Coordinates of C-alpha atoms in Angstrom, one line a residue:
M208 CA 123.4 -66.3 -61.9
P209 CA 119.8 -67.4 -62.7
T210 CA 117.8 -65.0 -64.8
R211 CA 114.4 -63.9 -63.6
P212 CA 111.5 -63.7 -66.0
D213 CA 111.0 -60.3 -67.6
P214 CA 108.1 -58.5 -65.9
A215 CA 107.4 -56.8 -69.2
A216 CA 107.2 -60.0 -71.1
R217 CA 103.7 -60.8 -72.3
P218 CA 102.3 -64.3 -72.6
A219 CA 102.2 -66.0 -75.9
P220 CA 99.1 -65.4 -78.0
S221 CA 96.3 -67.8 -77.4
P222 CA 95.5 -70.3 -80.2
P223 CA 92.7 -69.5 -82.5
R224 CA 89.2 -70.0 -81.1
R225 CA 87.4 -73.0 -82.3
P226 CA 83.9 -72.3 -83.8
G227 CA 81.0 -73.0 -81.6
P228 CA 78.1 -75.2 -82.3
A229 CA 76.4 -72.6 -84.5
G230 CA 79.5 -71.8 -86.4
R231 CA 80.3 -68.8 -84.2
P232 CA 83.7 -68.5 -82.5
S233 CA 83.3 -69.6 -78.8
L234 CA 84.3 -67.0 -76.2
P235 CA 86.8 -67.8 -73.4
R236 CA 85.4 -68.1 -69.9
A237 CA 85.3 -64.9 -67.9
G238 CA 88.4 -64.4 -65.8
R239 CA 90.5 -67.2 -67.3
R240 CA 93.9 -66.3 -68.7
P241 CA 96.5 -68.6 -70.3
A242 CA 98.7 -70.0 -67.5
A243 CA 102.3 -68.9 -67.8
R244 CA 105.0 -71.4 -67.0
S245 CA 106.9 -70.8 -63.8
P246 CA 110.7 -70.5 -64.2
L247 CA 112.9 -73.3 -63.1
P248 CA 114.3 -72.9 -59.6
P249 CA 117.8 -71.4 -59.7
P250 CA 120.8 -73.4 -58.4
H251 CA 121.4 -73.5 -54.7
D252 CA 123.4 -70.8 -52.9
P253 CA 125.5 -72.1 -50.0
T254 CA 124.3 -69.2 -47.9
I255 CA 120.8 -69.2 -46.3
G256 CA 118.1 -66.6 -47.1
S257 CA 116.4 -64.3 -44.7
T258 CA 113.6 -66.9 -44.1
G259 CA 116.0 -69.8 -43.2
L260 CA 115.0 -71.7 -46.4
T261 CA 117.3 -72.6 -49.3
R262 CA 117.5 -70.2 -52.2
S263 CA 116.0 -72.9 -54.5
A264 CA 113.0 -73.3 -52.1
Q265 CA 112.5 -69.6 -51.9
S266 CA 112.6 -69.2 -55.7
A267 CA 110.1 -72.0 -56.1
R268 CA 107.6 -70.4 -53.8
G269 CA 106.8 -67.4 -56.0
P270 CA 107.2 -63.7 -55.4
R271 CA 104.2 -63.2 -53.1
Q272 CA 105.1 -66.2 -50.9
R273 CA 108.7 -65.1 -50.6
D274 CA 107.5 -61.6 -49.5
N275 CA 105.2 -63.1 -46.9
A276 CA 108.0 -65.2 -45.6
R277 CA 110.3 -62.2 -45.3
V278 CA 107.5 -60.3 -43.4
I279 CA 107.1 -63.2 -41.0
D280 CA 110.8 -63.3 -40.4
R281 CA 111.0 -59.5 -39.8
I282 CA 108.2 -59.9 -37.2
A283 CA 109.8 -62.8 -35.5
L284 CA 113.3 -61.3 -35.3
T285 CA 114.2 -59.1 -32.4
E286 CA 116.8 -56.3 -32.5
A287 CA 119.4 -58.7 -31.0
D288 CA 118.5 -61.3 -33.6
A289 CA 118.9 -58.7 -36.3
A290 CA 122.4 -57.9 -35.1
K291 CA 123.2 -61.6 -35.1
V292 CA 121.8 -61.9 -38.7
R293 CA 124.2 -59.1 -39.8
G294 CA 127.2 -60.8 -38.1
L295 CA 126.3 -64.2 -39.6
R296 CA 126.0 -62.8 -43.1
R297 CA 129.3 -60.9 -42.7
M298 CA 131.1 -64.1 -41.7
K299 CA 129.5 -66.1 -44.5
T300 CA 130.7 -63.4 -46.9
V301 CA 134.2 -63.7 -45.6
A302 CA 134.3 -67.5 -45.7
T303 CA 132.7 -67.6 -49.2
S304 CA 135.1 -64.9 -50.4
L305 CA 138.1 -66.9 -49.2
L306 CA 136.8 -70.0 -51.1
L307 CA 136.5 -67.9 -54.2
A308 CA 139.9 -66.5 -53.7
V309 CA 141.6 -69.9 -53.4
A310 CA 139.6 -71.0 -56.5
V311 CA 141.0 -68.0 -58.4
V312 CA 144.5 -68.7 -57.1
Y313 CA 144.2 -72.3 -58.1
G314 CA 143.1 -71.4 -61.7
L315 CA 145.9 -68.9 -62.1
A316 CA 148.6 -71.2 -60.6
T317 CA 147.4 -74.1 -62.8
L318 CA 147.6 -71.8 -65.9
A319 CA 151.0 -70.6 -64.9
E320 CA 152.2 -74.2 -64.4
H321 CA 151.0 -75.2 -67.8
R322 CA 152.8 -72.3 -69.3
G323 CA 156.1 -73.3 -67.7
A324 CA 156.2 -70.7 -65.0
G325 CA 158.4 -72.9 -62.8
A326 CA 158.1 -75.3 -59.8
W327 CA 156.5 -72.7 -57.5
A328 CA 153.3 -72.8 -59.6
G329 CA 152.8 -76.4 -58.6
Y330 CA 153.2 -75.7 -55.0
V331 CA 150.7 -72.8 -55.2
A332 CA 148.2 -74.9 -57.2
A333 CA 148.4 -77.8 -54.7
A334 CA 147.9 -75.5 -51.8
A335 CA 145.0 -73.7 -53.4
E336 CA 143.4 -77.0 -54.5
A337 CA 143.6 -78.5 -51.0
G338 CA 142.2 -75.2 -49.6
M339 CA 139.2 -75.5 -51.9
V340 CA 138.6 -79.1 -50.8
G341 CA 138.8 -78.1 -47.1
A342 CA 136.5 -75.1 -47.7
L343 CA 133.9 -77.1 -49.5
A344 CA 134.1 -80.0 -47.0
D345 CA 133.6 -77.6 -44.0
W346 CA 130.9 -75.8 -45.9
F347 CA 129.1 -79.1 -46.3
A348 CA 129.6 -80.0 -42.6
V349 CA 128.3 -76.6 -41.4
T350 CA 125.4 -76.5 -43.8
A351 CA 124.4 -80.1 -43.0
L352 CA 123.7 -79.1 -39.4
F353 CA 120.9 -76.8 -40.4
R354 CA 119.6 -77.9 -43.8
R355 CA 120.2 -80.3 -46.7
P356 CA 123.2 -79.0 -48.8
L357 CA 122.1 -78.1 -52.3
G358 CA 118.6 -79.4 -51.4
L359 CA 119.8 -83.0 -51.9
P360 CA 118.3 -85.7 -49.6
I361 CA 121.8 -86.8 -48.4
P362 CA 121.6 -89.0 -45.3
H363 CA 122.6 -87.5 -42.0
T364 CA 122.1 -83.9 -43.1
A365 CA 119.7 -81.3 -41.7
I366 CA 120.6 -82.7 -38.3
I367 CA 119.0 -80.0 -36.2
P368 CA 115.6 -79.9 -37.9
T369 CA 115.3 -83.7 -38.1
K370 CA 116.8 -84.4 -34.6
K371 CA 115.2 -81.5 -32.8
D372 CA 113.2 -83.5 -30.3
Q373 CA 116.1 -85.8 -29.6
L374 CA 118.4 -82.8 -29.1
G375 CA 115.9 -81.3 -26.6
Q376 CA 115.6 -84.6 -24.7
S377 CA 119.4 -84.9 -24.6
L378 CA 119.7 -81.3 -23.3
G379 CA 117.0 -81.9 -20.7
D380 CA 118.8 -85.1 -19.5
F381 CA 122.1 -83.3 -19.4
V382 CA 120.7 -80.5 -17.3
G383 CA 119.0 -83.0 -15.0
D384 CA 122.1 -85.2 -14.5
N385 CA 124.7 -82.4 -14.2
F386 CA 122.8 -79.5 -12.6
L387 CA 119.8 -81.0 -10.7
S388 CA 121.5 -83.8 -8.9
E389 CA 121.3 -83.8 -5.1
Q390 CA 125.0 -83.5 -4.5
V391 CA 125.4 -80.6 -6.9
V392 CA 122.6 -78.7 -5.2
R393 CA 124.0 -79.4 -1.7
D394 CA 127.6 -78.4 -2.7
K395 CA 126.3 -75.2 -4.4
L396 CA 124.2 -74.1 -1.5
A397 CA 126.9 -74.8 1.0
A398 CA 129.3 -72.7 -1.0
V399 CA 126.8 -69.9 -1.3
A400 CA 126.3 -69.6 2.5
L401 CA 122.7 -68.4 2.0
A402 CA 121.9 -67.6 5.7
R403 CA 125.1 -65.5 6.2
R404 CA 124.4 -63.5 3.1
A405 CA 120.8 -63.0 4.0
G406 CA 121.9 -61.8 7.5
D407 CA 124.4 -59.4 6.1
W408 CA 121.8 -58.0 3.8
L409 CA 119.0 -57.7 6.3
R410 CA 121.0 -56.0 9.0
R411 CA 121.6 -52.9 6.9
P412 CA 119.0 -50.2 7.7
A413 CA 118.5 -49.2 4.1
N414 CA 117.8 -52.8 3.1
A415 CA 115.4 -53.2 6.0
D416 CA 113.5 -50.1 4.9
R417 CA 113.4 -51.4 1.4
L418 CA 112.1 -54.8 2.4
T419 CA 109.5 -53.2 4.8
A420 CA 108.2 -51.1 2.0
E421 CA 108.0 -54.1 -0.4
L422 CA 106.1 -56.1 2.2
A423 CA 103.7 -53.2 2.8
T424 CA 103.2 -53.0 -1.0
A425 CA 102.6 -56.7 -1.2
L426 CA 100.2 -56.5 1.8
R427 CA 98.2 -53.7 0.1
G428 CA 98.1 -55.6 -3.1
G429 CA 96.8 -58.7 -1.4
L430 CA 94.1 -56.9 0.5
T431 CA 93.1 -55.1 -2.7
V432 CA 92.7 -58.3 -4.7
L433 CA 90.5 -59.9 -2.0
R434 CA 86.8 -59.4 -2.4
D435 CA 85.3 -58.0 0.8
A436 CA 82.1 -59.9 0.4
D437 CA 83.8 -63.3 0.1
V438 CA 86.1 -62.6 3.0
Q439 CA 83.2 -61.5 5.2
A440 CA 81.2 -64.6 4.3
V441 CA 84.2 -66.8 5.2
I442 CA 84.8 -65.1 8.5
A443 CA 81.1 -65.2 9.5
E444 CA 80.8 -68.8 8.5
T445 CA 84.0 -69.7 10.3
I446 CA 83.1 -67.9 13.5
T447 CA 79.6 -69.3 13.5
R448 CA 80.7 -72.8 12.9
R449 CA 83.4 -72.7 15.6
V450 CA 81.0 -71.2 18.2
D451 CA 78.4 -73.8 17.3
A452 CA 80.9 -76.6 17.6
Q453 CA 82.1 -75.5 21.0
E454 CA 79.7 -75.9 24.0
L455 CA 79.6 -72.5 25.7
S456 CA 78.0 -73.4 29.1
P457 CA 80.9 -75.3 30.6
V458 CA 83.3 -72.6 29.5
L459 CA 81.2 -69.9 31.1
G460 CA 80.8 -72.0 34.3
R461 CA 84.6 -72.5 34.7
L462 CA 85.2 -68.8 34.0
L463 CA 82.5 -67.7 36.6
E464 CA 83.8 -70.1 39.2
R465 CA 87.4 -68.9 38.8
T466 CA 86.2 -65.3 38.9
V467 CA 84.3 -65.8 42.1
A468 CA 87.1 -67.7 43.7
D469 CA 89.6 -64.9 43.0
D470 CA 87.1 -62.2 44.2
G471 CA 87.2 -60.8 40.7
H472 CA 83.4 -60.0 40.8
R473 CA 83.7 -57.7 43.9
R474 CA 84.7 -54.7 41.8
L475 CA 81.5 -55.2 39.7
V476 CA 79.4 -55.5 42.9
D477 CA 81.0 -52.4 44.4
L478 CA 80.3 -50.5 41.2
V479 CA 76.6 -51.7 41.1
C480 CA 76.2 -50.7 44.8
E481 CA 77.7 -47.2 44.3
R482 CA 75.6 -46.5 41.2
S483 CA 72.5 -47.8 42.9
H484 CA 73.1 -45.5 45.9
D485 CA 73.6 -42.5 43.7
W486 CA 70.5 -43.2 41.7
L487 CA 68.4 -43.6 44.8
V488 CA 69.7 -40.3 46.2
K489 CA 68.8 -38.4 42.9
H490 CA 65.5 -40.2 42.2
R491 CA 63.6 -40.2 45.5
E492 CA 60.4 -39.0 43.8
A493 CA 60.6 -41.8 41.2
V494 CA 60.6 -44.3 44.1
L495 CA 57.6 -42.6 45.8
S496 CA 55.7 -42.4 42.5
A497 CA 56.3 -46.1 41.9
V498 CA 55.0 -47.0 45.4
Q499 CA 52.0 -44.8 45.0
G500 CA 51.2 -46.2 41.6
G501 CA 51.2 -49.7 43.0
A502 CA 49.1 -49.0 46.1
P503 CA 45.3 -49.8 46.3
G504 CA 43.0 -47.1 45.3
W505 CA 41.2 -47.1 48.7
T506 CA 44.3 -46.1 50.7
P507 CA 44.7 -42.4 51.5
R508 CA 47.4 -40.6 49.5
F509 CA 49.3 -39.5 52.6
V510 CA 49.6 -43.1 53.7
D511 CA 50.9 -44.1 50.3
R512 CA 53.5 -41.3 50.5
K513 CA 54.6 -42.3 54.0
V514 CA 55.0 -45.9 52.8
G515 CA 56.9 -44.8 49.7
D516 CA 59.2 -42.6 51.9
R517 CA 59.8 -45.6 54.2
V518 CA 60.6 -47.9 51.2
H519 CA 63.0 -45.3 49.8
R520 CA 64.8 -44.9 53.2
E521 CA 65.1 -48.7 53.6
L522 CA 66.4 -49.2 50.1
L523 CA 68.9 -46.4 50.5
R524 CA 70.1 -47.8 53.9
F525 CA 70.4 -51.3 52.5
V526 CA 72.4 -50.2 49.5
T527 CA 74.6 -47.9 51.6
E528 CA 75.4 -50.7 54.1
M529 CA 76.1 -53.2 51.3
R530 CA 78.4 -50.6 49.6
D531 CA 80.3 -49.8 52.8
A532 CA 80.5 -53.3 54.4
P533 CA 82.7 -55.8 52.5
H534 CA 81.3 -58.7 54.5
H535 CA 77.6 -57.7 54.2
P536 CA 75.3 -60.7 54.3
A537 CA 73.9 -59.8 50.9
R538 CA 77.4 -59.9 49.4
G539 CA 77.8 -63.4 50.9
A540 CA 74.4 -64.5 49.5
L541 CA 75.5 -63.2 46.1
D542 CA 78.8 -65.1 46.3
R543 CA 76.9 -68.3 47.1
F544 CA 74.4 -67.7 44.3
L545 CA 77.2 -67.2 41.7
T546 CA 79.1 -70.2 42.9
D547 CA 76.0 -72.4 42.6
F548 CA 75.2 -71.0 39.2
A549 CA 78.8 -71.7 38.0
G550 CA 78.3 -75.3 39.1
Q551 CA 75.0 -75.6 37.3
L552 CA 76.5 -74.2 34.1
Q553 CA 79.1 -77.0 34.2
D554 CA 77.1 -79.9 35.5
D555 CA 73.3 -79.3 35.1
P556 CA 72.0 -80.7 31.7
A557 CA 69.0 -78.5 31.7
T558 CA 71.0 -75.3 32.4
R559 CA 73.5 -76.3 29.7
A560 CA 70.8 -77.0 27.1
R561 CA 69.2 -73.6 27.9
V562 CA 72.5 -71.8 27.4
E563 CA 73.0 -73.5 24.1
R564 CA 69.6 -72.4 22.9
L565 CA 70.3 -68.9 23.9
K566 CA 73.7 -69.0 22.1
S567 CA 72.0 -70.3 18.9
D568 CA 69.3 -67.6 19.0
F569 CA 72.0 -65.0 19.7
L570 CA 74.1 -66.0 16.7
A571 CA 71.1 -66.2 14.4
R572 CA 70.2 -62.5 14.9
A573 CA 70.9 -60.3 11.9
E574 CA 72.6 -57.7 14.1
V575 CA 75.2 -60.2 15.3
Q576 CA 75.9 -61.5 11.7
E577 CA 76.4 -57.9 10.6
L578 CA 78.7 -57.2 13.5
I579 CA 80.8 -60.3 12.6
A580 CA 80.9 -59.2 8.9
S581 CA 81.9 -55.7 9.8
T582 CA 85.0 -57.0 11.7
W583 CA 86.8 -57.7 8.4
A584 CA 86.0 -54.2 7.0
N585 CA 87.4 -52.6 10.2
L586 CA 90.5 -54.9 10.2
R587 CA 91.2 -54.3 6.5
A588 CA 90.9 -50.5 6.9
M589 CA 93.2 -50.6 9.9
V590 CA 95.8 -52.7 8.2
L591 CA 95.8 -50.6 5.0
D592 CA 96.2 -47.4 7.0
A593 CA 99.1 -49.0 8.9
A594 CA 100.7 -50.2 5.6
D595 CA 100.5 -46.7 4.0
D596 CA 101.9 -44.9 7.0
E597 CA 105.7 -45.2 7.1
H598 CA 105.7 -44.3 10.8
S599 CA 102.9 -46.6 11.8
P600 CA 103.6 -49.1 14.7
L601 CA 103.0 -52.0 12.2
R602 CA 105.8 -50.9 9.8
R603 CA 108.1 -49.9 12.7
R604 CA 107.8 -53.3 14.3
A605 CA 108.3 -55.0 10.9
R606 CA 111.5 -53.0 10.3
E607 CA 112.7 -53.8 13.8
A608 CA 112.0 -57.5 13.3
I609 CA 113.9 -57.5 10.0
L610 CA 116.9 -55.8 11.6
T611 CA 116.8 -58.2 14.6
L612 CA 116.7 -61.2 12.3
G613 CA 119.6 -59.9 10.2
N614 CA 121.7 -59.3 13.3
R615 CA 120.9 -62.8 14.7
L616 CA 121.7 -64.4 11.4
A617 CA 125.0 -62.5 11.3
S618 CA 126.1 -63.5 14.8
D619 CA 124.3 -66.8 15.6
E620 CA 126.2 -69.7 14.0
R621 CA 123.6 -72.3 15.1
L622 CA 120.7 -70.3 13.6
R623 CA 122.6 -70.0 10.3
A624 CA 123.3 -73.7 10.2
K625 CA 119.7 -74.5 10.9
L626 CA 118.4 -72.1 8.2
D627 CA 121.0 -73.4 5.7
G628 CA 119.9 -76.9 6.5
W629 CA 116.2 -76.1 5.9
A630 CA 116.9 -74.3 2.7
T631 CA 119.2 -77.2 1.4
D632 CA 116.6 -79.9 2.3
A633 CA 113.9 -77.9 0.7
A634 CA 115.9 -77.4 -2.5
V635 CA 116.9 -81.0 -2.6
H636 CA 113.3 -82.1 -2.1
V637 CA 112.2 -80.0 -5.0
V638 CA 115.1 -81.1 -7.3
T639 CA 114.8 -84.8 -6.6
G640 CA 111.0 -84.9 -6.5
Y641 CA 110.3 -82.7 -9.5
R642 CA 113.4 -83.2 -11.6
T643 CA 111.4 -84.7 -14.4
E644 CA 108.9 -81.8 -14.4
I645 CA 111.8 -79.3 -14.4
T646 CA 113.6 -80.9 -17.3
S647 CA 110.4 -81.3 -19.2
L648 CA 110.2 -77.5 -19.4
I649 CA 113.3 -77.8 -21.7
T650 CA 112.2 -80.8 -23.6
D651 CA 108.6 -79.7 -24.1
T652 CA 109.6 -76.2 -25.1
V653 CA 112.0 -77.5 -27.7
A654 CA 109.4 -80.0 -28.9
S655 CA 106.9 -77.2 -29.4
W656 CA 109.2 -75.3 -31.6
D657 CA 108.9 -75.4 -35.3
A658 CA 111.8 -77.3 -36.9
R659 CA 112.7 -74.4 -39.2
T660 CA 112.4 -71.9 -36.3
T661 CA 114.6 -74.0 -34.1
S662 CA 117.2 -74.3 -36.8
R663 CA 117.1 -70.6 -37.5
K664 CA 117.4 -69.6 -33.9
I665 CA 120.4 -72.0 -33.3
E666 CA 122.1 -70.8 -36.4
L667 CA 121.7 -67.2 -35.4
N668 CA 123.4 -67.9 -32.1
I669 CA 126.3 -70.2 -33.2
G670 CA 126.3 -69.8 -36.9
R671 CA 128.8 -66.9 -36.9
D672 CA 131.4 -69.0 -35.0
L673 CA 130.8 -72.0 -37.2
Q674 CA 131.8 -69.8 -40.2
F675 CA 135.3 -69.7 -38.7
I676 CA 135.4 -73.5 -39.2
R677 CA 135.0 -72.8 -42.9
V678 CA 137.8 -70.2 -42.8
N679 CA 140.1 -72.5 -40.8
G680 CA 139.3 -75.4 -43.1
T681 CA 140.4 -73.3 -46.1
V682 CA 143.6 -72.3 -44.4
I683 CA 144.5 -75.7 -42.8
G684 CA 143.6 -77.4 -46.1
S685 CA 145.9 -75.2 -48.0
L686 CA 148.8 -75.8 -45.6
A687 CA 148.1 -79.5 -45.6
G688 CA 148.0 -79.6 -49.4
L689 CA 151.2 -77.7 -49.6
L690 CA 153.0 -80.1 -47.1
I691 CA 151.7 -83.2 -48.9
Y692 CA 152.7 -81.8 -52.3
A693 CA 156.2 -80.9 -51.0
A694 CA 156.6 -84.3 -49.3
T695 CA 155.5 -86.0 -52.5
R696 CA 158.0 -84.0 -54.6
A697 CA 160.8 -84.6 -52.1
V698 CA 160.2 -88.4 -52.1
G699 CA 159.4 -88.8 -55.8
G700 CA 162.0 -86.4 -57.0

């Protein structure tokens, strides 16, 4: 074992100081001390250290650098990695102990053979010697995967650190060719029967309740993330732009023409006549005051009152007859006016231009823009309330829709085939169109790894099993050496 420098050892005394220019001894520079020689790196240990470097490399680093490397490894390793480290060290100890055991057996058997112990000593020595060769050869093979054995620059060693990028590319190509091919995706999705499984899952009430709750949560989250000011601005701009782009006059003309043709306006006329009759009955004095106020000042007041009374009676009679007579001439005149106006809205350029100006002026009013913007706030509040309430019509209908979809998927073969076809085509499109991007996730990730980290991670995952190769090499080598020695003795006598 290499010896470490004694911490208590003091550096050799410095040589005598040479006299300065004036004959006085010169003082050493502040802070400078004689440099102590660093110890030679110890011989390489077949096992790896906690940092994934060779023992010689760790020793050459110095105590502080070795401590920093151990701290980095402790930070990088997870609990699962720590368990793998313990298992790897345990198997390395077993394999190395077996190598030492056959070496001891070989030494004892050789000594016994030289002292005339008998023929059995030769067989044991041959078996132990072949076991050592097998153990060392397999140790070299396993070690060469992750680092250079004994730190020597032997060709085709440290395969994983030096071939990391090529291994990542090969792994990506393997995944792309064997897992992301069109036929593999189609066969796998056909075996899965995605639509049937989805139907069986959705038709269960508990699953429907769960999915409804998840959808409500997602809806609340989406509405919470959205900024009200941005949404209101988008809604106001969209509505204004759509209304500006659509000429309103022809639409109103067709609507009015269809309404008059279907007598849809008669209820409105009946309502106006009835409200006018009631108002005239209750406000006779208002009519008289209006007539008197508009009369000349030279007319006697009793004359103005009689004229006002006559006007009130005639208005009341006219409104009553129009209310009670469906075919009153005034109603016919109103129908003809509405019909003519509907035609003008559709065909008269002047009327259409005037309606467009009115529409633009109406949309430009601040009150209208505030009303449009407030639509989002009301809609958002209504949706949030419905999403929070488990018994709201929105959530009940969503649950019913989910159950209905599940039952249809479970019973309708054509619907299942259609959905499976859509899902398969979509998956094939993604796989064939983005195969390079998918596999680049593997290759780019491996390429971004540090070579030492990559080697360390891979060794932690497969290194324990590789140590069995060393054990098997020792055992198989011993058996092979024993058979070869026995055959040689049998043939040579």
